[in-house]
Every structure is written in C-alpha cells, then in structure tokens.
Amino acid sequence: MTETTYKPVVVWSKPEAERAGTPLLVLFHGYLSNEQDLMGLVPGLPEEFTVAAVRAPVALGPGFSWFPLMHEPDFSVDKVTSAVADVWGWLDSVKDQHSSVSVLGFSMGMAVATSVMRHRPDEIAAVVGLSGFVVPADGDAFFQDEAVKSLKPAVFWGRDQADQVITPDKIEYTHAWLNENVNLTKVLYAGTGHGINAQELAHVKEFLTYKVLNAK
C-alpha cells in the first residue's frame, strides 16, 4: 500500500454536505473488530464533531487488524508505521475541510491513535485512548516523540485495572510514556473489564468538549 492509493473503508456520522468546518474525530477499532464497532459511541460524543470510523487494513478471522500482535513473531515497528502512514495518507485527503482533527482508539486502536499523533503531533488536537496501549518506538524516526514532549498534547487514557487483555508490560510502558510526554488525563473504571462504560463515555465527552471545542 502507498499513501497515494490507500483508501480505507470509512463510516461517517454526518453526510458529506454537513462536514465542512466541523471538528473531526477519527475512531480506530480494536483487534479482530471492524469500523462499525465504535459507532455506537457517537450518541454519547459531542454533537459538534464529525465522527469517522476507519477499518483496519488486514482482514483476519472475524474482523480486521492494524498490525500483528506484539508477541507474535511477525510483529515489527515497521508494520505499525506502515499502517499509520496509510492512515495519514487518507487523513491528508479529508482533514482540510475540518476545523481540527482528534483521534480515539480502543485496545489496539489506542496504539494506532497514539501513533498517528506521534507522527505529526502538531496536527492532532486531542487523543482518547480506551483500554489500550502505546507502542514502543525503538528509536524509529517515524515517531516524533521529542516534538510530542515539547507540545504536551492532551491525551485521555481510560481503563480498568482488572482488564485481562492488555498485558502488564504494555500498561507499564504506556503509563511511563504518557506521563513523560503528554498532558495526561488518566481515569480508572472498576468493573469495566476490556470494555467501555457509560461513565467513561461521559468523561470522554467532557474531555473533548474542554480540550477541543472550548480550547483557548
């Protein structure tokens, strides 16, 4: 895939005629899911946003994946950056009609959302990560982490400490990286497991309203 030919499957919350000038929120689903999975969040998000849910590029099992799982032998940082570069190729074709771009990812989708921000941090207004993780960059220049650290972008990270899906090593790395590099809002939700509850969605709405819609 190249940035000029990649056209992901995208589901939009608003018809094209109603999108111009609105803030854009891009949703990235989790492993083995699809672009419809997170659209159920839309009624709980600020209505000012145009929401676009993007399908991951690799068909796998019952759904799609952004890259191999990190413990699998075919995982590489290059596969992460390739997927994120393709996302940016698509974003470049739509972002100019919007007042800002924010990203939200669930599980593996949080790895994509944070990586999208880490590649071009000055172009992302806010990041929401739910029950997910940040990918170790291993010094890859694709990740502009020094620029991230300078800009301190607004990031919301919600999770349940009892989540059995995201392994402790990923949580430890994510916690350390976010604390060092971003303006972090971190909230724990007991009883949620590897999911999203109503209280968390309400907090996400408040975060996006404060950090994007009411940003000074």
PDB file of C-alpha atoms in Angstrom:
ATOM      1  CA  MET A   1       0.000   0.000   0.000  1.00  0.00           C
ATOM      2  CA  THR A   2       1.079   3.562  -0.618  1.00  0.00           C
ATOM      3  CA  GLU A   3      -0.175   6.850   0.707  1.00  0.00           C
ATOM      4  CA  THR A   4      -1.495   7.748  -2.723  1.00  0.00           C
ATOM      5  CA  THR A   5      -3.582   4.600  -3.301  1.00  0.00           C
ATOM      6  CA  TYR A   6      -4.797   3.550   0.144  1.00  0.00           C
ATOM      7  CA  LYS A   7      -8.496   4.250   0.581  1.00  0.00           C
ATOM      8  CA  PRO A   8      -9.805   2.692   3.769  1.00  0.00           C
ATOM      9  CA  VAL A   9     -13.400   1.728   4.401  1.00  0.00           C
ATOM     10  CA  VAL A  10     -14.775   4.630   6.471  1.00  0.00           C
ATOM     11  CA  VAL A  11     -18.151   5.097   8.154  1.00  0.00           C
ATOM     12  CA  TRP A  12     -19.184   8.711   8.766  1.00  0.00           C
ATOM     13  CA  SER A  13     -21.574  10.141  11.368  1.00  0.00           C
ATOM     14  CA  LYS A  14     -22.640  13.015   9.120  1.00  0.00           C
ATOM     15  CA  PRO A  15     -23.371  13.227   5.382  1.00  0.00           C
ATOM     16  CA  GLU A  16     -20.670  14.925   3.342  1.00  0.00           C
ATOM     17  CA  ALA A  17     -22.704  18.121   2.930  1.00  0.00           C
ATOM     18  CA  GLU A  18     -22.695  18.651   6.719  1.00  0.00           C
ATOM     19  CA  ARG A  19     -18.999  18.047   7.470  1.00  0.00           C
ATOM     20  CA  ALA A  20     -17.282  21.224   6.288  1.00  0.00           C
ATOM     21  CA  GLY A  21     -15.863  23.325   9.119  1.00  0.00           C
ATOM     22  CA  THR A  22     -16.639  20.787  11.835  1.00  0.00           C
ATOM     23  CA  PRO A  23     -14.038  19.241  14.148  1.00  0.00           C
ATOM     24  CA  LEU A  24     -13.161  15.710  13.025  1.00  0.00           C
ATOM     25  CA  LEU A  25     -12.875  12.751  15.405  1.00  0.00           C
ATOM     26  CA  VAL A  26     -11.394   9.590  13.896  1.00  0.00           C
ATOM     27  CA  LEU A  27     -12.161   6.244  15.555  1.00  0.00           C
ATOM     28  CA  PHE A  28      -9.783   3.257  15.433  1.00  0.00           C
ATOM     29  CA  HIS A  29     -11.270  -0.106  16.412  1.00  0.00           C
ATOM     30  CA  GLY A  30      -9.580  -2.967  18.219  1.00  0.00           C
ATOM     31  CA  TYR A  31      -8.067  -6.284  17.119  1.00  0.00           C
ATOM     32  CA  LEU A  32     -10.389  -8.534  15.049  1.00  0.00           C
ATOM     33  CA  SER A  33     -13.122  -5.892  15.026  1.00  0.00           C
ATOM     34  CA  ASN A  34     -14.330  -3.520  12.305  1.00  0.00           C
ATOM     35  CA  GLU A  35     -15.262   0.070  11.544  1.00  0.00           C
ATOM     36  CA  GLN A  36     -18.834  -0.343  12.838  1.00  0.00           C
ATOM     37  CA  ASP A  37     -17.719  -1.396  16.328  1.00  0.00           C
ATOM     38  CA  LEU A  38     -17.205   2.051  17.857  1.00  0.00           C
ATOM     39  CA  MET A  39     -20.005   3.890  16.045  1.00  0.00           C
ATOM     40  CA  GLY A  40     -22.251   3.083  18.995  1.00  0.00           C
ATOM     41  CA  LEU A  41     -20.275   5.698  20.936  1.00  0.00           C
ATOM     42  CA  VAL A  42     -21.397   8.530  18.665  1.00  0.00           C
ATOM     43  CA  PRO A  43     -24.630   9.434  20.528  1.00  0.00           C
ATOM     44  CA  GLY A  44     -22.533   9.955  23.675  1.00  0.00           C
ATOM     45  CA  LEU A  45     -19.959  12.215  21.997  1.00  0.00           C
ATOM     46  CA  PRO A  46     -20.240  15.983  21.425  1.00  0.00           C
ATOM     47  CA  GLU A  47     -22.630  16.511  18.513  1.00  0.00           C
ATOM     48  CA  GLU A  48     -20.391  19.224  17.058  1.00  0.00           C
ATOM     49  CA  PHE A  49     -17.908  16.583  15.886  1.00  0.00           C
ATOM     50  CA  THR A  50     -17.991  14.753  12.603  1.00  0.00           C
ATOM     51  CA  VAL A  51     -17.010  11.207  13.501  1.00  0.00           C
ATOM     52  CA  ALA A  52     -15.233   8.910  11.036  1.00  0.00           C
ATOM     53  CA  ALA A  53     -14.621   5.252  11.935  1.00  0.00           C
ATOM     54  CA  VAL A  54     -11.862   3.629   9.898  1.00  0.00           C
ATOM     55  CA  ARG A  55     -11.455  -0.080   9.087  1.00  0.00           C
ATOM     56  CA  ALA A  56      -8.036  -1.623   9.744  1.00  0.00           C
ATOM     57  CA  PRO A  57      -6.239  -2.824   6.601  1.00  0.00           C
ATOM     58  CA  VAL A  58      -5.612  -6.515   7.340  1.00  0.00           C
ATOM     59  CA  ALA A  59      -8.529  -8.973   7.147  1.00  0.00           C
ATOM     60  CA  LEU A  60      -8.124 -11.513   9.942  1.00  0.00           C
ATOM     61  CA  GLY A  61     -10.549 -14.007  11.447  1.00  0.00           C
ATOM     62  CA  PRO A  62     -13.943 -12.390  12.065  1.00  0.00           C
ATOM     63  CA  GLY A  63     -12.659  -8.843  11.533  1.00  0.00           C
ATOM     64  CA  PHE A  64      -9.564  -6.796  10.817  1.00  0.00           C
ATOM     65  CA  SER A  65      -6.202  -5.950  12.369  1.00  0.00           C
ATOM     66  CA  TRP A  66      -3.938  -2.910  12.155  1.00  0.00           C
ATOM     67  CA  PHE A  67      -0.743  -4.930  12.642  1.00  0.00           C
ATOM     68  CA  PRO A  68       0.289  -8.266  14.209  1.00  0.00           C
ATOM     69  CA  LEU A  69       0.005  -8.632  17.967  1.00  0.00           C
ATOM     70  CA  MET A  70       3.208  -7.544  19.674  1.00  0.00           C
ATOM     71  CA  HIS A  71       4.063 -11.025  20.978  1.00  0.00           C
ATOM     72  CA  GLU A  72       3.715 -12.615  17.528  1.00  0.00           C
ATOM     73  CA  PRO A  73       6.871 -13.366  15.505  1.00  0.00           C
ATOM     74  CA  ASP A  74       5.775 -11.287  12.511  1.00  0.00           C
ATOM     75  CA  PHE A  75       5.242  -8.119  14.572  1.00  0.00           C
ATOM     76  CA  SER A  76       7.527  -5.196  13.781  1.00  0.00           C
ATOM     77  CA  VAL A  77       7.518  -1.463  14.388  1.00  0.00           C
ATOM     78  CA  ASP A  78       7.681  -1.109  10.587  1.00  0.00           C
ATOM     79  CA  LYS A  79       4.248  -2.728  10.297  1.00  0.00           C
ATOM     80  CA  VAL A  80       2.874  -0.213  12.781  1.00  0.00           C
ATOM     81  CA  THR A  81       4.391   2.746  10.948  1.00  0.00           C
ATOM     82  CA  SER A  82       3.178   1.419   7.582  1.00  0.00           C
ATOM     83  CA  ALA A  83      -0.413   1.248   8.845  1.00  0.00           C
ATOM     84  CA  VAL A  84      -0.170   4.705  10.419  1.00  0.00           C
ATOM     85  CA  ALA A  85       1.403   6.217   7.285  1.00  0.00           C
ATOM     86  CA  ASP A  86      -1.556   4.884   5.301  1.00  0.00           C
ATOM     87  CA  VAL A  87      -3.961   6.445   7.794  1.00  0.00           C
ATOM     88  CA  TRP A  88      -2.178   9.768   7.394  1.00  0.00           C
ATOM     89  CA  GLY A  89      -2.408   9.424   3.608  1.00  0.00           C
ATOM     90  CA  TRP A  90      -6.181   9.179   3.962  1.00  0.00           C
ATOM     91  CA  LEU A  91      -6.311  11.924   6.627  1.00  0.00           C
ATOM     92  CA  ASP A  92      -4.474  14.304   4.318  1.00  0.00           C
ATOM     93  CA  SER A  93      -7.314  13.891   1.802  1.00  0.00           C
ATOM     94  CA  VAL A  94     -10.034  14.931   4.275  1.00  0.00           C
ATOM     95  CA  LYS A  95      -8.538  17.000   7.116  1.00  0.00           C
ATOM     96  CA  ASP A  96      -8.505  20.372   5.365  1.00  0.00           C
ATOM     97  CA  GLN A  97     -12.299  20.589   5.373  1.00  0.00           C
ATOM     98  CA  HIS A  98     -12.333  20.280   9.178  1.00  0.00           C
ATOM     99  CA  SER A  99     -11.511  22.790  11.922  1.00  0.00           C
ATOM    100  CA  SER A 100      -9.361  20.252  13.798  1.00  0.00           C
ATOM    101  CA  VAL A 101      -8.516  16.542  13.923  1.00  0.00           C
ATOM    102  CA  SER A 102      -8.747  14.405  17.059  1.00  0.00           C
ATOM    103  CA  VAL A 103      -8.343  10.640  17.354  1.00  0.00           C
ATOM    104  CA  LEU A 104      -9.903   7.939  19.543  1.00  0.00           C
ATOM    105  CA  GLY A 105      -8.777   4.336  19.722  1.00  0.00           C
ATOM    106  CA  PHE A 106      -9.945   1.264  21.630  1.00  0.00           C
ATOM    107  CA  SER A 107      -7.482  -1.520  22.578  1.00  0.00           C
ATOM    108  CA  MET A 108      -5.108  -1.947  19.586  1.00  0.00           C
ATOM    109  CA  GLY A 109      -6.847   1.127  18.183  1.00  0.00           C
ATOM    110  CA  MET A 110      -5.312   3.170  21.008  1.00  0.00           C
ATOM    111  CA  ALA A 111      -1.888   2.119  19.730  1.00  0.00           C
ATOM    112  CA  VAL A 112      -2.907   3.416  16.301  1.00  0.00           C
ATOM    113  CA  ALA A 113      -4.395   6.664  17.649  1.00  0.00           C
ATOM    114  CA  THR A 114      -1.331   7.491  19.738  1.00  0.00           C
ATOM    115  CA  SER A 115       0.977   6.567  16.837  1.00  0.00           C
ATOM    116  CA  VAL A 116      -0.974   8.848  14.494  1.00  0.00           C
ATOM    117  CA  MET A 117      -0.403  11.657  16.982  1.00  0.00           C
ATOM    118  CA  ARG A 118       3.268  10.767  17.491  1.00  0.00           C
ATOM    119  CA  HIS A 119       3.976  11.029  13.753  1.00  0.00           C
ATOM    120  CA  ARG A 120       2.568  14.560  13.306  1.00  0.00           C
ATOM    121  CA  PRO A 121       1.744  15.834  16.801  1.00  0.00           C
ATOM    122  CA  ASP A 122       1.165  19.446  15.793  1.00  0.00           C
ATOM    123  CA  GLU A 123      -1.802  18.381  13.638  1.00  0.00           C
ATOM    124  CA  ILE A 124      -3.761  16.436  16.270  1.00  0.00           C
ATOM    125  CA  ALA A 125      -5.937  18.395  18.701  1.00  0.00           C
ATOM    126  CA  ALA A 126      -6.561  15.616  21.244  1.00  0.00           C
ATOM    127  CA  VAL A 127      -6.195  11.867  21.738  1.00  0.00           C
ATOM    128  CA  VAL A 128      -8.550   9.468  23.502  1.00  0.00           C
ATOM    129  CA  GLY A 129      -7.220   6.005  24.374  1.00  0.00           C
ATOM    130  CA  LEU A 130      -9.578   3.407  25.837  1.00  0.00           C
ATOM    131  CA  SER A 131      -8.428   0.069  27.291  1.00  0.00           C
ATOM    132  CA  GLY A 132      -5.310   0.156  25.132  1.00  0.00           C
ATOM    133  CA  PHE A 133      -1.604   0.832  24.953  1.00  0.00           C
ATOM    134  CA  VAL A 134       1.231   2.806  23.355  1.00  0.00           C
ATOM    135  CA  VAL A 135       3.698   1.091  21.011  1.00  0.00           C
ATOM    136  CA  PRO A 136       7.411   1.197  21.965  1.00  0.00           C
ATOM    137  CA  ALA A 137       9.068   3.125  19.142  1.00  0.00           C
ATOM    138  CA  ASP A 138      12.527   1.544  19.441  1.00  0.00           C
ATOM    139  CA  GLY A 139      14.056   4.816  18.254  1.00  0.00           C
ATOM    140  CA  ASP A 140      12.185   4.789  14.938  1.00  0.00           C
ATOM    141  CA  ALA A 141      12.312   8.306  13.449  1.00  0.00           C
ATOM    142  CA  PHE A 142       8.685   7.984  12.306  1.00  0.00           C
ATOM    143  CA  PHE A 143       7.704   8.744  15.887  1.00  0.00           C
ATOM    144  CA  GLN A 144       8.348  12.432  16.595  1.00  0.00           C
ATOM    145  CA  ASP A 145       8.456  11.916  20.356  1.00  0.00           C
ATOM    146  CA  GLU A 146      10.685  14.900  21.074  1.00  0.00           C
ATOM    147  CA  ALA A 147       8.110  17.121  19.355  1.00  0.00           C
ATOM    148  CA  VAL A 148       5.364  15.386  21.323  1.00  0.00           C
ATOM    149  CA  LYS A 149       7.201  16.064  24.573  1.00  0.00           C
ATOM    150  CA  SER A 150       7.605  19.720  23.627  1.00  0.00           C
ATOM    151  CA  LEU A 151       3.949  20.174  22.643  1.00  0.00           C
ATOM    152  CA  LYS A 152       2.452  18.097  25.509  1.00  0.00           C
ATOM    153  CA  PRO A 153      -0.745  17.220  23.616  1.00  0.00           C
ATOM    154  CA  ALA A 154      -3.926  16.417  25.544  1.00  0.00           C
ATOM    155  CA  VAL A 155      -4.429  12.666  25.983  1.00  0.00           C
ATOM    156  CA  PHE A 156      -7.245  10.858  27.816  1.00  0.00           C
ATOM    157  CA  TRP A 157      -6.496   7.306  28.952  1.00  0.00           C
ATOM    158  CA  GLY A 158      -9.293   5.242  30.430  1.00  0.00           C
ATOM    159  CA  ARG A 159      -9.007   1.638  31.587  1.00  0.00           C
ATOM    160  CA  ASP A 160      -9.929  -0.928  34.210  1.00  0.00           C
ATOM    161  CA  GLN A 161      -7.082  -2.221  36.372  1.00  0.00           C
ATOM    162  CA  ALA A 162      -8.708  -5.646  36.109  1.00  0.00           C
ATOM    163  CA  ASP A 163      -8.516  -5.646  32.284  1.00  0.00           C
ATOM    164  CA  GLN A 164      -7.027  -9.067  31.455  1.00  0.00           C
ATOM    165  CA  VAL A 165      -6.448  -8.365  27.740  1.00  0.00           C
ATOM    166  CA  ILE A 166      -3.733  -5.687  27.809  1.00  0.00           C
ATOM    167  CA  THR A 167      -0.666  -7.273  29.407  1.00  0.00           C
ATOM    168  CA  PRO A 168       1.114  -5.680  32.393  1.00  0.00           C
ATOM    169  CA  ASP A 169       4.263  -4.887  30.384  1.00  0.00           C
ATOM    170  CA  LYS A 170       2.201  -2.831  27.908  1.00  0.00           C
ATOM    171  CA  ILE A 171       0.441  -0.995  30.742  1.00  0.00           C
ATOM    172  CA  GLU A 172       3.754  -0.227  32.458  1.00  0.00           C
ATOM    173  CA  TYR A 173       5.307   1.129  29.269  1.00  0.00           C
ATOM    174  CA  THR A 174       2.183   3.108  28.340  1.00  0.00           C
ATOM    175  CA  HIS A 175       1.926   4.667  31.791  1.00  0.00           C
ATOM    176  CA  ALA A 176       5.573   5.740  31.770  1.00  0.00           C
ATOM    177  CA  TRP A 177       5.484   7.071  28.204  1.00  0.00           C
ATOM    178  CA  LEU A 178       2.280   9.062  28.662  1.00  0.00           C
ATOM    179  CA  ASN A 179       3.409  10.568  31.964  1.00  0.00           C
ATOM    180  CA  GLU A 180       6.650  11.735  30.375  1.00  0.00           C
ATOM    181  CA  ASN A 181       5.395  13.045  27.043  1.00  0.00           C
ATOM    182  CA  VAL A 182       1.808  14.309  27.152  1.00  0.00           C
ATOM    183  CA  ASN A 183      -0.721  16.277  29.160  1.00  0.00           C
ATOM    184  CA  LEU A 184      -2.416  13.181  30.567  1.00  0.00           C
ATOM    185  CA  THR A 185      -5.917  12.704  31.924  1.00  0.00           C
ATOM    186  CA  LYS A 186      -5.979   9.162  33.338  1.00  0.00           C
ATOM    187  CA  VAL A 187      -9.103   7.574  34.826  1.00  0.00           C
ATOM    188  CA  LEU A 188      -9.666   4.032  36.139  1.00  0.00           C
ATOM    189  CA  TYR A 189     -13.067   2.346  35.831  1.00  0.00           C
ATOM    190  CA  ALA A 190     -13.702  -0.647  38.090  1.00  0.00           C
ATOM    191  CA  GLY A 191     -15.898  -3.404  36.706  1.00  0.00           C
ATOM    192  CA  THR A 192     -15.452  -2.410  33.078  1.00  0.00           C
ATOM    193  CA  GLY A 193     -13.000  -5.147  32.102  1.00  0.00           C
ATOM    194  CA  HIS A 194     -11.871  -4.824  28.494  1.00  0.00           C
ATOM    195  CA  GLY A 195     -14.702  -2.501  27.555  1.00  0.00           C
ATOM    196  CA  ILE A 196     -16.205   0.984  27.790  1.00  0.00           C
ATOM    197  CA  ASN A 197     -18.867   2.029  30.279  1.00  0.00           C
ATOM    198  CA  ALA A 198     -21.313   4.939  30.379  1.00  0.00           C
ATOM    199  CA  GLN A 199     -19.308   6.911  32.961  1.00  0.00           C
ATOM    200  CA  GLU A 200     -16.176   6.644  30.818  1.00  0.00           C
ATOM    201  CA  LEU A 201     -18.037   7.819  27.715  1.00  0.00           C
ATOM    202  CA  ALA A 202     -19.365  10.801  29.673  1.00  0.00           C
ATOM    203  CA  HIS A 203     -15.794  11.637  30.717  1.00  0.00           C
ATOM    204  CA  VAL A 204     -14.649  11.367  27.088  1.00  0.00           C
ATOM    205  CA  LYS A 205     -17.392  13.805  26.066  1.00  0.00           C
ATOM    206  CA  GLU A 206     -16.256  16.254  28.770  1.00  0.00           C
ATOM    207  CA  PHE A 207     -12.616  15.859  27.729  1.00  0.00           C
ATOM    208  CA  LEU A 208     -13.310  16.516  24.038  1.00  0.00           C
ATOM    209  CA  THR A 209     -15.575  19.451  24.871  1.00  0.00           C
ATOM    210  CA  TYR A 210     -12.961  21.063  27.136  1.00  0.00           C
ATOM    211  CA  LYS A 211      -9.812  20.250  25.153  1.00  0.00           C
ATOM    212  CA  VAL A 212     -11.121  20.753  21.610  1.00  0.00           C
ATOM    213  CA  LEU A 213     -14.414  22.648  21.452  1.00  0.00           C
ATOM    214  CA  ASN A 214     -13.555  25.073  24.240  1.00  0.00           C
ATOM    215  CA  ALA A 215      -9.806  25.179  23.686  1.00  0.00           C
ATOM    216  CA  LYS A 216      -8.263  28.629  24.092  1.00  0.00           C
TER     217      LYS A 216
END
